[in-house]
Every structure is written in C-alpha cells, then in structure tokens.
PDB file of N, CA and C in Angstrom:
ATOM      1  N   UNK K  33     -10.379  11.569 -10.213  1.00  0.00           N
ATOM      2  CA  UNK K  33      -9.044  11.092 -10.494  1.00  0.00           C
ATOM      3  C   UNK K  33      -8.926   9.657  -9.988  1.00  0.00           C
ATOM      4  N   UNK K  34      -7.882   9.195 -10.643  1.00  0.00           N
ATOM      5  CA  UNK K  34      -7.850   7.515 -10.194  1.00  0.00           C
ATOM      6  C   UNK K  34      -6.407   7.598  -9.680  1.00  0.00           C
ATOM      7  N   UNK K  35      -6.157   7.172  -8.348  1.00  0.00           N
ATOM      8  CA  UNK K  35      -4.835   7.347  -7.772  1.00  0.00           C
ATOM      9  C   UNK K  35      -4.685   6.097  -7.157  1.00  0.00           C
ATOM     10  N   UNK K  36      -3.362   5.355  -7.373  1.00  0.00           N
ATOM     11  CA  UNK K  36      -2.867   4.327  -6.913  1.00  0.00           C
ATOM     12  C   UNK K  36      -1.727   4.221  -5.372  1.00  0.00           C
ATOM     13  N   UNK K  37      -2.359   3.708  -4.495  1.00  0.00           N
ATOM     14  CA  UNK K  37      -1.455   4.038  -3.509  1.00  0.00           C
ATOM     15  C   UNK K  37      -1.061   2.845  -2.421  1.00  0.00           C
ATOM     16  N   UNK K  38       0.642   2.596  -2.781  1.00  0.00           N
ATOM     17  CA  UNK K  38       1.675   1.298  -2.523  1.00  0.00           C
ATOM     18  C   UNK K  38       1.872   2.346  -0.955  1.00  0.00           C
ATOM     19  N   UNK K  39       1.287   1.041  -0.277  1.00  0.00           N
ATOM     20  CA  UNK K  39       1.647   1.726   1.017  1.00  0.00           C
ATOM     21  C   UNK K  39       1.003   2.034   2.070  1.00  0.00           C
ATOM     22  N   UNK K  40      -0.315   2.604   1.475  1.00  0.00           N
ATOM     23  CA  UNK K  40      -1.783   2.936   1.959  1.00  0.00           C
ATOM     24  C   UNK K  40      -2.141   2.468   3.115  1.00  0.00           C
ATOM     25  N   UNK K  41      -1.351   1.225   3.668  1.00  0.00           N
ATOM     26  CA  UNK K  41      -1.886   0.606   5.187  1.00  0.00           C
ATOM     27  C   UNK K  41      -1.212   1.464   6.261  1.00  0.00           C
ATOM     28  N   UNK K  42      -0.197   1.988   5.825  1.00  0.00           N
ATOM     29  CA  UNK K  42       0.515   2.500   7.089  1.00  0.00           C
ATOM     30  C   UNK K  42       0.153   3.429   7.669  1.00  0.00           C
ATOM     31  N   UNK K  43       0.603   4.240   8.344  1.00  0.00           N
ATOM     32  CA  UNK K  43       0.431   5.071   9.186  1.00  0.00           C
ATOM     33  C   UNK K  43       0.046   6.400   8.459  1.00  0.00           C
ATOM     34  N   UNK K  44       0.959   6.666   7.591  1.00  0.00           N
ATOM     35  CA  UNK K  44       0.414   7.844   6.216  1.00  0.00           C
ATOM     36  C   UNK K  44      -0.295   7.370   5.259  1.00  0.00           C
ATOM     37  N   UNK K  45      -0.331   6.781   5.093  1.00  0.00           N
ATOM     38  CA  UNK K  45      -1.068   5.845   4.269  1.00  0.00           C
ATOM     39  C   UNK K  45      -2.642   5.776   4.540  1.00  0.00           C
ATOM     40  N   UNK K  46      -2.845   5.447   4.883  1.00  0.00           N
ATOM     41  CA  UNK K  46      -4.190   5.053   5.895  1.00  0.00           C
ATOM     42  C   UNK K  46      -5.254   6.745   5.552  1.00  0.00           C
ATOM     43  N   UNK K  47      -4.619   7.330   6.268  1.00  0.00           N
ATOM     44  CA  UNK K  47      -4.732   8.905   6.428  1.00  0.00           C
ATOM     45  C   UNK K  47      -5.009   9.500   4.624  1.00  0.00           C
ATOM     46  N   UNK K  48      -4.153   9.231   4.072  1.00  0.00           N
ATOM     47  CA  UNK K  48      -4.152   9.456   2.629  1.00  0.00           C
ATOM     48  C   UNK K  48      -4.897   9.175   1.711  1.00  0.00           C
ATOM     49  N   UNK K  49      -5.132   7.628   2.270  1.00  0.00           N
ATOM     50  CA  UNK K  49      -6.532   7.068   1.575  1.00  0.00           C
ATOM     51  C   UNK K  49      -7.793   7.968   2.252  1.00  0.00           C
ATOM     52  N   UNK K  50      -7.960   7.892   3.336  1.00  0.00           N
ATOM     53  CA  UNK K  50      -9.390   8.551   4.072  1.00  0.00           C
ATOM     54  C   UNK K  50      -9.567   9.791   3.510  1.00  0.00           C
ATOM     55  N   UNK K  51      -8.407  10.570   3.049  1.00  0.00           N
ATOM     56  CA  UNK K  51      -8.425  12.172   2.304  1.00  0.00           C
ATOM     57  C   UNK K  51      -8.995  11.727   0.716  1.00  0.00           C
ATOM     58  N   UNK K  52      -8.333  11.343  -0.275  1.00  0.00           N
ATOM     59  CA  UNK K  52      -8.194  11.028  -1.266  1.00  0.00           C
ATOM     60  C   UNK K  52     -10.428  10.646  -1.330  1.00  0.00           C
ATOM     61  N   UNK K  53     -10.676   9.409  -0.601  1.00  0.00           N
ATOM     62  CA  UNK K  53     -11.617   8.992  -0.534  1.00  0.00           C
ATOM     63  C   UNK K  53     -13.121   9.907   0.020  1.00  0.00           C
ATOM     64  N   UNK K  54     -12.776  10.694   0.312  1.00  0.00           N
ATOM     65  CA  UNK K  54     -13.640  12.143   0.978  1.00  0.00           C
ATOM     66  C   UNK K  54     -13.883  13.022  -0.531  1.00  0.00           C
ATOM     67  N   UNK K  55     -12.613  12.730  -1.217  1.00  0.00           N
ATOM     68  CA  UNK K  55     -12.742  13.909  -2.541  1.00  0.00           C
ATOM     69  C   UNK K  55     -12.993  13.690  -3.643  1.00  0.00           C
ATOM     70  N   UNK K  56     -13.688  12.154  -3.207  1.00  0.00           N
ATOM     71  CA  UNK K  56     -14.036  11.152  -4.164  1.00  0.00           C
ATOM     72  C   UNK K  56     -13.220  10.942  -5.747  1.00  0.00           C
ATOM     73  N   UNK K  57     -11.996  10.462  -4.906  1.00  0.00           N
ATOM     74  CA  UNK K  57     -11.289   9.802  -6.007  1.00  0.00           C
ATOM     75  C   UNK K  57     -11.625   8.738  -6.059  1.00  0.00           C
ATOM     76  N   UNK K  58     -11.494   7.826  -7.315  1.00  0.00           N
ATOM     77  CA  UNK K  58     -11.121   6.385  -7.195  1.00  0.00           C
ATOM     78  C   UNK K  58      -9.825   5.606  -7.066  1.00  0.00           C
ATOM     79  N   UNK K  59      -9.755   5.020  -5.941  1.00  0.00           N
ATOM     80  CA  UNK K  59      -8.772   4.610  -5.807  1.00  0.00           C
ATOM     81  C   UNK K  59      -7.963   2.941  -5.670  1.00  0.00           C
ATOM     82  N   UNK K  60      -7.043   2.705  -5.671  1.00  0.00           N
ATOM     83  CA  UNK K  60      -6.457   1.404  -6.009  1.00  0.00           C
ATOM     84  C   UNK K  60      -5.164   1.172  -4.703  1.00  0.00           C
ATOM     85  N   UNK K  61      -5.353   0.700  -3.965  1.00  0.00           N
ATOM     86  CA  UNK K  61      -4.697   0.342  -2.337  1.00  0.00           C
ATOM     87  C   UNK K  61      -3.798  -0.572  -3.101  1.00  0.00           C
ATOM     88  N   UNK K  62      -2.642  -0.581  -3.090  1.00  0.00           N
ATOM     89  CA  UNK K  62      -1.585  -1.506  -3.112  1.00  0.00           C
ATOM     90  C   UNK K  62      -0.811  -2.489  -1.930  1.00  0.00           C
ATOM     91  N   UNK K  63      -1.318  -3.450  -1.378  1.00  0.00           N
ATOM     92  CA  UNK K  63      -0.751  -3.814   0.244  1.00  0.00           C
ATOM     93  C   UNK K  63      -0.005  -5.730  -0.557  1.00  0.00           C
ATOM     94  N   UNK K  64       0.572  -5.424   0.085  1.00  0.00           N
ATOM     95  CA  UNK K  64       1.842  -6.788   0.609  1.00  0.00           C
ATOM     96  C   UNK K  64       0.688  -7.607   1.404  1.00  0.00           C
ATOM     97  N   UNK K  65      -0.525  -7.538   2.033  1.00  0.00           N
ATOM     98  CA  UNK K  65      -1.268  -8.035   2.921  1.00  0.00           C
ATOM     99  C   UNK K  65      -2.764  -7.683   2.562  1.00  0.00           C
ATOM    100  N   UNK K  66      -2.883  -8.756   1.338  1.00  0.00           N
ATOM    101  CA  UNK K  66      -4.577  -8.161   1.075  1.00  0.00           C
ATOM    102  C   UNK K  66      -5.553  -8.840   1.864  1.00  0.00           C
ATOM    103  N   UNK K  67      -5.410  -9.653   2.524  1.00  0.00           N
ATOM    104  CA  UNK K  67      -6.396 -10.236   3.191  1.00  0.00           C
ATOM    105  C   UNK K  67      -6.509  -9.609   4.699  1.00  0.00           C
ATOM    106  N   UNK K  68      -5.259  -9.184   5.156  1.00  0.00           N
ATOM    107  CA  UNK K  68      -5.404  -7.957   6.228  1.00  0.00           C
ATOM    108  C   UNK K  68      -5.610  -6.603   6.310  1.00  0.00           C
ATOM    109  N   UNK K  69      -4.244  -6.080   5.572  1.00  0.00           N
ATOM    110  CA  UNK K  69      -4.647  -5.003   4.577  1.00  0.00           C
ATOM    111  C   UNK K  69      -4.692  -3.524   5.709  1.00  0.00           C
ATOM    112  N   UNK K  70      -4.485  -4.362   7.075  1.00  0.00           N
ATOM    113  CA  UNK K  70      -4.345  -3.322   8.180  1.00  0.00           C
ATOM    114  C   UNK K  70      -6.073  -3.161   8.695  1.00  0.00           C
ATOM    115  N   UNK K  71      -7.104  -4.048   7.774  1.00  0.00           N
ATOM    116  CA  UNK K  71      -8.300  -3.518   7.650  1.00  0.00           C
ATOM    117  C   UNK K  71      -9.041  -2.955   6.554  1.00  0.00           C
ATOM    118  N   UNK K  72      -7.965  -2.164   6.164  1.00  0.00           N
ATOM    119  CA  UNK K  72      -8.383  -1.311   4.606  1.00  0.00           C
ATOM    120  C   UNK K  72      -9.441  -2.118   4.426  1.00  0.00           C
ATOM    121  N   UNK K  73      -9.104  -3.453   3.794  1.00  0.00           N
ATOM    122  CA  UNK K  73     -10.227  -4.373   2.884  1.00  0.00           C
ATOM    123  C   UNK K  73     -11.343  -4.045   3.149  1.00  0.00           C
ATOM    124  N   UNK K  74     -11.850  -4.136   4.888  1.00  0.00           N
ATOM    125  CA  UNK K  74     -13.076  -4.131   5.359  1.00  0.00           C
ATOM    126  C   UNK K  74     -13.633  -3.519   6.061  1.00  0.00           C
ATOM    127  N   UNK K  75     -13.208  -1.854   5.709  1.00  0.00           N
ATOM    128  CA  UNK K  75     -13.581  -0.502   6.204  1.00  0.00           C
ATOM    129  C   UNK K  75     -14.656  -0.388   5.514  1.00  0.00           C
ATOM    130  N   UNK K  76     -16.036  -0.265   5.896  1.00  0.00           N
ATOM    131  CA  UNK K  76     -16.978   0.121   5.313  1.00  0.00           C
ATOM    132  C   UNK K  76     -17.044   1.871   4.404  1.00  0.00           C
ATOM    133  N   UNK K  77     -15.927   2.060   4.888  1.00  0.00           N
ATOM    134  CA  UNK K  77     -16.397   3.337   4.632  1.00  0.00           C
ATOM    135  C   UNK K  77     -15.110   4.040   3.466  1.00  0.00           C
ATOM    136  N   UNK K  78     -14.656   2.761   3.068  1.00  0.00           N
ATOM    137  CA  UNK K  78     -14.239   2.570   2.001  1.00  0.00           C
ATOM    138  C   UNK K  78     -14.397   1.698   0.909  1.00  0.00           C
ATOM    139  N   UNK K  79     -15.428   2.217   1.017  1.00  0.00           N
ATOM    140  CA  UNK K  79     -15.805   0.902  -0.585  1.00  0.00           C
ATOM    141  C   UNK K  79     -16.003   0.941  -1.912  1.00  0.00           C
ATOM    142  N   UNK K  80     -15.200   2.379  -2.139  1.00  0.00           N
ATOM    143  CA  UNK K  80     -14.913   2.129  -3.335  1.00  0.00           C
ATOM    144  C   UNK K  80     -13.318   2.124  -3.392  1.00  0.00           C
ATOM    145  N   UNK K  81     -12.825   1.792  -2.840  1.00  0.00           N
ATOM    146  CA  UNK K  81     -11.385   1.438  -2.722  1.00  0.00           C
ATOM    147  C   UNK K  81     -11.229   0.031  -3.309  1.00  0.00           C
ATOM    148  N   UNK K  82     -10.458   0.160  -4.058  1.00  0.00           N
ATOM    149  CA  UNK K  82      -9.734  -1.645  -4.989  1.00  0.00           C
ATOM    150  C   UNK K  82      -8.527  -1.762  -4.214  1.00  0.00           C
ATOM    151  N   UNK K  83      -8.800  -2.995  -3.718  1.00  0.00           N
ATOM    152  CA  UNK K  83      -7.389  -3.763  -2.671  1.00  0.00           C
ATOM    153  C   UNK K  83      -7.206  -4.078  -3.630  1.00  0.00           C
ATOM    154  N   UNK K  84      -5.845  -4.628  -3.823  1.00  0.00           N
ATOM    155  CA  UNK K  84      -4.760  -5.223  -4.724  1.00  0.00           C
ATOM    156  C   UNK K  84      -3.958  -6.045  -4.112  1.00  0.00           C
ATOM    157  N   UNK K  85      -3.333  -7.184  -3.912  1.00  0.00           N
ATOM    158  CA  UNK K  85      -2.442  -7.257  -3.292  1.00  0.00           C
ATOM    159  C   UNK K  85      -1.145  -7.758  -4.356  1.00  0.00           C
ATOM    160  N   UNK K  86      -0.005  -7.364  -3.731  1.00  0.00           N
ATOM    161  CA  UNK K  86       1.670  -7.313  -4.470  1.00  0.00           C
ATOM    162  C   UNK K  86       2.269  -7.089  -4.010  1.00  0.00           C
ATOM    163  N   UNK K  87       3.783  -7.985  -4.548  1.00  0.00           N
ATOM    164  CA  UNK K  87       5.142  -7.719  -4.137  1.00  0.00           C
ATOM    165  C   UNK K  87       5.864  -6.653  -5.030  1.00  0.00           C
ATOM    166  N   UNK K  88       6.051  -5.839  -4.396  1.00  0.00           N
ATOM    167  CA  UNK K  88       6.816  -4.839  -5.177  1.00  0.00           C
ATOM    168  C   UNK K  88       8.615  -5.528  -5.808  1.00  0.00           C
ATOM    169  N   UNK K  89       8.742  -6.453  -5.652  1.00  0.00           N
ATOM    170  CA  UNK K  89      10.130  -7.507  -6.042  1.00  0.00           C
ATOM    171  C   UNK K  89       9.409  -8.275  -7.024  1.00  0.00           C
ATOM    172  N   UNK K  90       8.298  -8.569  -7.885  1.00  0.00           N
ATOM    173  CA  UNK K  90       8.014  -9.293  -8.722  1.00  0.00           C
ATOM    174  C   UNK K  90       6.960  -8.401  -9.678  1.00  0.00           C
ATOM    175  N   UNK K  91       7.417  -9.051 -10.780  1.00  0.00           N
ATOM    176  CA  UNK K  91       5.909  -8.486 -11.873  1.00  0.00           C
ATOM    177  C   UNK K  91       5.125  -9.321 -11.603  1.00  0.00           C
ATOM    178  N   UNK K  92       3.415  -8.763 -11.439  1.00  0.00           N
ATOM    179  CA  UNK K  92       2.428  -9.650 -11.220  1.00  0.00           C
ATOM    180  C   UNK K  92       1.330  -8.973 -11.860  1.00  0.00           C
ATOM    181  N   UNK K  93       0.104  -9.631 -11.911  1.00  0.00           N
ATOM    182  CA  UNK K  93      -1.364  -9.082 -12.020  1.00  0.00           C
ATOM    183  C   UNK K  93      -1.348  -7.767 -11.589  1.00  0.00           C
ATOM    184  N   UNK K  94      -0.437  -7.417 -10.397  1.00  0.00           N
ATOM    185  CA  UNK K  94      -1.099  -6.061  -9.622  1.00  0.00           C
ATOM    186  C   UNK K  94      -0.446  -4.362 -10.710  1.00  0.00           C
ATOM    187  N   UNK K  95       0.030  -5.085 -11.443  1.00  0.00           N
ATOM    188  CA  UNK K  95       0.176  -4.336 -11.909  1.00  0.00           C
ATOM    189  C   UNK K  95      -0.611  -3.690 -13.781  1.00  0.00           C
ATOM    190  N   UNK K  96      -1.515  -4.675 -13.600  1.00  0.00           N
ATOM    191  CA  UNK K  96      -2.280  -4.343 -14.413  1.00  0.00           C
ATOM    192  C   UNK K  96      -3.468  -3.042 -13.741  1.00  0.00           C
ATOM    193  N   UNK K  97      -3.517  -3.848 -12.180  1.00  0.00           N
ATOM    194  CA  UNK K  97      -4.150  -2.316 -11.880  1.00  0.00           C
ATOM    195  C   UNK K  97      -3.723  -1.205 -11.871  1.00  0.00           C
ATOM    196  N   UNK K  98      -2.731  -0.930 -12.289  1.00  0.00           N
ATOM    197  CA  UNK K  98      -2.364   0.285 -12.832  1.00  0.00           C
ATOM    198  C   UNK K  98      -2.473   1.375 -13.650  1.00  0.00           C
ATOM    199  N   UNK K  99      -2.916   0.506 -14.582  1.00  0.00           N
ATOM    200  CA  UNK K  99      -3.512   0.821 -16.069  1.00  0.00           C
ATOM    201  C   UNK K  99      -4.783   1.667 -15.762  1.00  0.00           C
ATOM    202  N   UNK K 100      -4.481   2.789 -16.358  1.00  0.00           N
ATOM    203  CA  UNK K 100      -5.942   4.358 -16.029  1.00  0.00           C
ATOM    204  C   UNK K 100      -5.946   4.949 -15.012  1.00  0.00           C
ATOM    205  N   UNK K 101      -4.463   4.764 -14.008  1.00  0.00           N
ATOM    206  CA  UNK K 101      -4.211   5.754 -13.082  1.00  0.00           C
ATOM    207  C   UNK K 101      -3.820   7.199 -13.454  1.00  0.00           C
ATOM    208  N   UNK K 102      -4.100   7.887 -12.701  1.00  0.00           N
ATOM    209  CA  UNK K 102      -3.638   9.338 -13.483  1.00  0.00           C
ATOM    210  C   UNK K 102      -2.119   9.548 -12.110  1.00  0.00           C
ATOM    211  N   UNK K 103      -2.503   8.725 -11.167  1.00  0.00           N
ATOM    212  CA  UNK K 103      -1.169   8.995 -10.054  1.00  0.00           C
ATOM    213  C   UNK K 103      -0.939   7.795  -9.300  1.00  0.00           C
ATOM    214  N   UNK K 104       0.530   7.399  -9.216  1.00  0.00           N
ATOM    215  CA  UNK K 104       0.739   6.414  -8.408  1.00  0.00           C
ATOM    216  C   UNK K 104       1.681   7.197  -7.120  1.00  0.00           C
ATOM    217  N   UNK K 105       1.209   6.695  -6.233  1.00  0.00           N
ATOM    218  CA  UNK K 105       1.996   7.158  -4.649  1.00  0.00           C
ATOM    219  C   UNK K 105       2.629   6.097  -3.868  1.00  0.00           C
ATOM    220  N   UNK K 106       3.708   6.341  -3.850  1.00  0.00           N
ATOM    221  CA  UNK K 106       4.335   4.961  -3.157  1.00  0.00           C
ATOM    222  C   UNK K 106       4.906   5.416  -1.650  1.00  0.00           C
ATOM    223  N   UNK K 107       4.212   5.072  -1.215  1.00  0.00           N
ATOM    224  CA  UNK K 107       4.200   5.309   0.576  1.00  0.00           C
ATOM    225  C   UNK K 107       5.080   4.102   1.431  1.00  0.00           C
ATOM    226  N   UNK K 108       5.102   2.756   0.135  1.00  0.00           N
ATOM    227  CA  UNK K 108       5.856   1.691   0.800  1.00  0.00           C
ATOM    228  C   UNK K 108       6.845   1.566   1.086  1.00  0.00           C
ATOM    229  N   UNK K 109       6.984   1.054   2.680  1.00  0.00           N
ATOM    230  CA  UNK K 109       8.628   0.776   3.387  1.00  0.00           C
ATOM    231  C   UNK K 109       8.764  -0.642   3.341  1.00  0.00           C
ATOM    232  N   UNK K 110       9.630  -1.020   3.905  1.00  0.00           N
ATOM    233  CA  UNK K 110      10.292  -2.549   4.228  1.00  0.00           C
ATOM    234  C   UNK K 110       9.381  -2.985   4.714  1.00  0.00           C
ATOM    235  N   UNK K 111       8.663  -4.142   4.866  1.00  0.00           N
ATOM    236  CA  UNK K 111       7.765  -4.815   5.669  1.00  0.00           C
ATOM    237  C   UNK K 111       7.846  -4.897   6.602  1.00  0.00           C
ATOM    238  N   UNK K 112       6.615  -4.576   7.880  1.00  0.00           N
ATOM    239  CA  UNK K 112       6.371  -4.402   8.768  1.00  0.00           C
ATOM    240  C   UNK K 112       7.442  -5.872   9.699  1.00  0.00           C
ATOM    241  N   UNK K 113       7.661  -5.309  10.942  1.00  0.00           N
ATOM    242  CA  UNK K 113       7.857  -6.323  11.728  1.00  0.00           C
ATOM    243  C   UNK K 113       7.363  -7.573  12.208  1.00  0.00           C
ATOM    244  N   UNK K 114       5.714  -6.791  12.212  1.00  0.00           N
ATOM    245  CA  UNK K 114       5.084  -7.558  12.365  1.00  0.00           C
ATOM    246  C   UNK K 114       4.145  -8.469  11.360  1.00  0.00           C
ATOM    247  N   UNK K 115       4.534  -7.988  10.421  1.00  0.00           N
ATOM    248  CA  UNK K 115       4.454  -8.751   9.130  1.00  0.00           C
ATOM    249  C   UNK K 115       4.817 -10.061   8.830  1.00  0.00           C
ATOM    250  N   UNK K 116       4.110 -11.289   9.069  1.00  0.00           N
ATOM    251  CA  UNK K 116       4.434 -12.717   9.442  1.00  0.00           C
ATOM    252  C   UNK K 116       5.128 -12.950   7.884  1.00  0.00           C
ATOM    253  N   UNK K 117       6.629 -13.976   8.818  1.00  0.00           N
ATOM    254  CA  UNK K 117       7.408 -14.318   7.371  1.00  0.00           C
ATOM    255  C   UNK K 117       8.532 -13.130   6.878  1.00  0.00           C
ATOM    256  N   UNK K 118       7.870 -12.297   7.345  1.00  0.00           N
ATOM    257  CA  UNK K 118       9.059 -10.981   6.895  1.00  0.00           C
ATOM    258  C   UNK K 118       9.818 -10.018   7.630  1.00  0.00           C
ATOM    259  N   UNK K 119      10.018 -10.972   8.654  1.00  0.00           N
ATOM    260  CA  UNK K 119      10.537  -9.671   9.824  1.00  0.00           C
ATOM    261  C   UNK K 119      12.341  -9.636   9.468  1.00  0.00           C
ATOM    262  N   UNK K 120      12.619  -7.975   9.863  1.00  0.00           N
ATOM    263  CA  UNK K 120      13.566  -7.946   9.037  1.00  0.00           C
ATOM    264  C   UNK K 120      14.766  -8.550  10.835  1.00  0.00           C
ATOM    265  N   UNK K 121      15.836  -8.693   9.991  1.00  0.00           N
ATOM    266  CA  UNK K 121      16.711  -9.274  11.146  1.00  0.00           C
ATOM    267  C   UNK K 121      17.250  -8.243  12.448  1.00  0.00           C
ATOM    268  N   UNK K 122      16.958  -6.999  12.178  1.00  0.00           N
ATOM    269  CA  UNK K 122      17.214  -6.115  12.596  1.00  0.00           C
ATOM    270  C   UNK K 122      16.747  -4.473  13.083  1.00  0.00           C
ATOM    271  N   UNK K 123      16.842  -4.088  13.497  1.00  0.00           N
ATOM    272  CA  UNK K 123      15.932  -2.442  13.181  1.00  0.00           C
ATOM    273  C   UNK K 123      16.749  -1.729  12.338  1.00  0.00           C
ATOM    274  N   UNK K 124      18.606  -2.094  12.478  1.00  0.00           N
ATOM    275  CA  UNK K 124      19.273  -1.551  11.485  1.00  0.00           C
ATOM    276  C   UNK K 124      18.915  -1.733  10.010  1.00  0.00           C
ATOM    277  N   UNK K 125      18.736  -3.145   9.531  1.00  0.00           N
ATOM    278  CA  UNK K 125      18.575  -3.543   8.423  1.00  0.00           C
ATOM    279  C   UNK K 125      17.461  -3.272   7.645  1.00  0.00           C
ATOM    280  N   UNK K 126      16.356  -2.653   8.800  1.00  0.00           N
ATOM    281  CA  UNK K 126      15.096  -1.907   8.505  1.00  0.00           C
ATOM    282  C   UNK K 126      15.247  -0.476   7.944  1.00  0.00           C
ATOM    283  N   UNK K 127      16.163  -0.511   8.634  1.00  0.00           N
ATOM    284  CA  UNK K 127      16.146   1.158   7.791  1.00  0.00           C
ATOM    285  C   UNK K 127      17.129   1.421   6.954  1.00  0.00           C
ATOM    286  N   UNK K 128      18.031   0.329   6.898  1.00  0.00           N
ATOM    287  CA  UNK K 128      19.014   0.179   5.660  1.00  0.00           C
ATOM    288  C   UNK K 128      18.064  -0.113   4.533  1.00  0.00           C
ATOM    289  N   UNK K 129      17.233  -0.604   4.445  1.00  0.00           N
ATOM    290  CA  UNK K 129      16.191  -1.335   3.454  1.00  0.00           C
ATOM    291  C   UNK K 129      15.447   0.053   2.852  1.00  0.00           C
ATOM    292  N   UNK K 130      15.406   1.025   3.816  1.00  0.00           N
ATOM    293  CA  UNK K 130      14.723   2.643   3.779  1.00  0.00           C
ATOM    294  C   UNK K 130      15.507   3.073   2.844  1.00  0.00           C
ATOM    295  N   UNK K 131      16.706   3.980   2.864  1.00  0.00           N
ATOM    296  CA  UNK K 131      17.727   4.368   2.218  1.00  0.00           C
ATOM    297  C   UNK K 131      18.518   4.051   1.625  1.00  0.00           C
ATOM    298  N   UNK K 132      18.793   2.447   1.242  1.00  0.00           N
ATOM    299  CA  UNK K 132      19.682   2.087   0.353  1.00  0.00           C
ATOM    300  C   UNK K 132      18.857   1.305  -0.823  1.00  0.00           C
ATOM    301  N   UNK K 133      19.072   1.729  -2.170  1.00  0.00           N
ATOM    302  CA  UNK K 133      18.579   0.776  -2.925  1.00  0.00           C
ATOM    303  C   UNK K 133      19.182  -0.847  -2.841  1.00  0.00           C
ATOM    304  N   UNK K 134      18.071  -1.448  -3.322  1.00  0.00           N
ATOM    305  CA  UNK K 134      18.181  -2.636  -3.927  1.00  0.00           C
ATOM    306  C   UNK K 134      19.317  -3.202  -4.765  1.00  0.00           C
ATOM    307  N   UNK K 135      19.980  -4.410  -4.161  1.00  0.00           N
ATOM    308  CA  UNK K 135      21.008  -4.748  -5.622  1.00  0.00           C
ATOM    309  C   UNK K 135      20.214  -5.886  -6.025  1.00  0.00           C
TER     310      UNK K 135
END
C-alpha cells in the first residue's frame, strides 16, 4: 500500500511511520520541515520513505505526491513551538488552531 502521512514527525507520527514501514508500505512523509524533518529525512532505517516538504495553507508540488496513494493520514497540528518563524503567540492560540477551523 502507498500511504501518505501529514504529520509523521510528531510524536504519533514518528511511531506510525516506523509501523507502516515494518509492513512494508510505501510511504510519503509530509513535514512543514524537510530538511529537519525531526530526522525522518536521515533515519537510515527509513529509506524507503519520500520526504516531501509543504504548507498545508498553499497548493504546491507536494501535492502531486499524492497521486497513487491508496491513504492519506493527517496527523498534522499547528506548528511546533519550536518551529523557527512559527511560534504560535500563545499555548491558547495553539490549541485554538487544534479545534477551530480556519477562516
């Protein structure tokens, strides 16, 4: 199976990929941070994993990797705190960002 997964760096994420990748899916990592990626990128022991990197607020390239997924999983929250450039103003506004859609 080919499964796409927005999110994959985090904490479930991470975990999800290492399962997914054991049961030899192919898979497609979606991160806000491809050159960090939490690591993902440069886990040896993921290499058949496709980093991607994208903003889930814009159409881009990354979404051509999409194309021949049989599942997309979106694990993604608000950007990390520590996510340079994107820290949110608040812990409230962090989790307002969780539960409230987008206008």
């Amino acid at each position: 199976m080919k499964v796409a997964v927005a999110g994959g760096t985090g904490f479930v994420g991470v975990r999800l990929i290492e399962t997914l990748h054991r049961l030899g899916d192919r898979l497609v990592l979606l991160t806000r941070d491809p050159a960090g990626g939490n690591g993902c990128s440069q886990r040896n022991f993921f290499p058949t994993v496709t980093v991607v990197g994208y903003d889930p607020d814009q159409r881009g390239d990354w979404q051509q990797a999409l194309a021949g997924c049989d599942a997309v999983v979106n694990l993604a929250g608000p950007p990390s705190p520590t996510f340079p450039g994107q820290r949110p103003a608040n812990r409230a506004s962090a989790i307002a960002a969780c539960v409230a859609p987008k206008s």
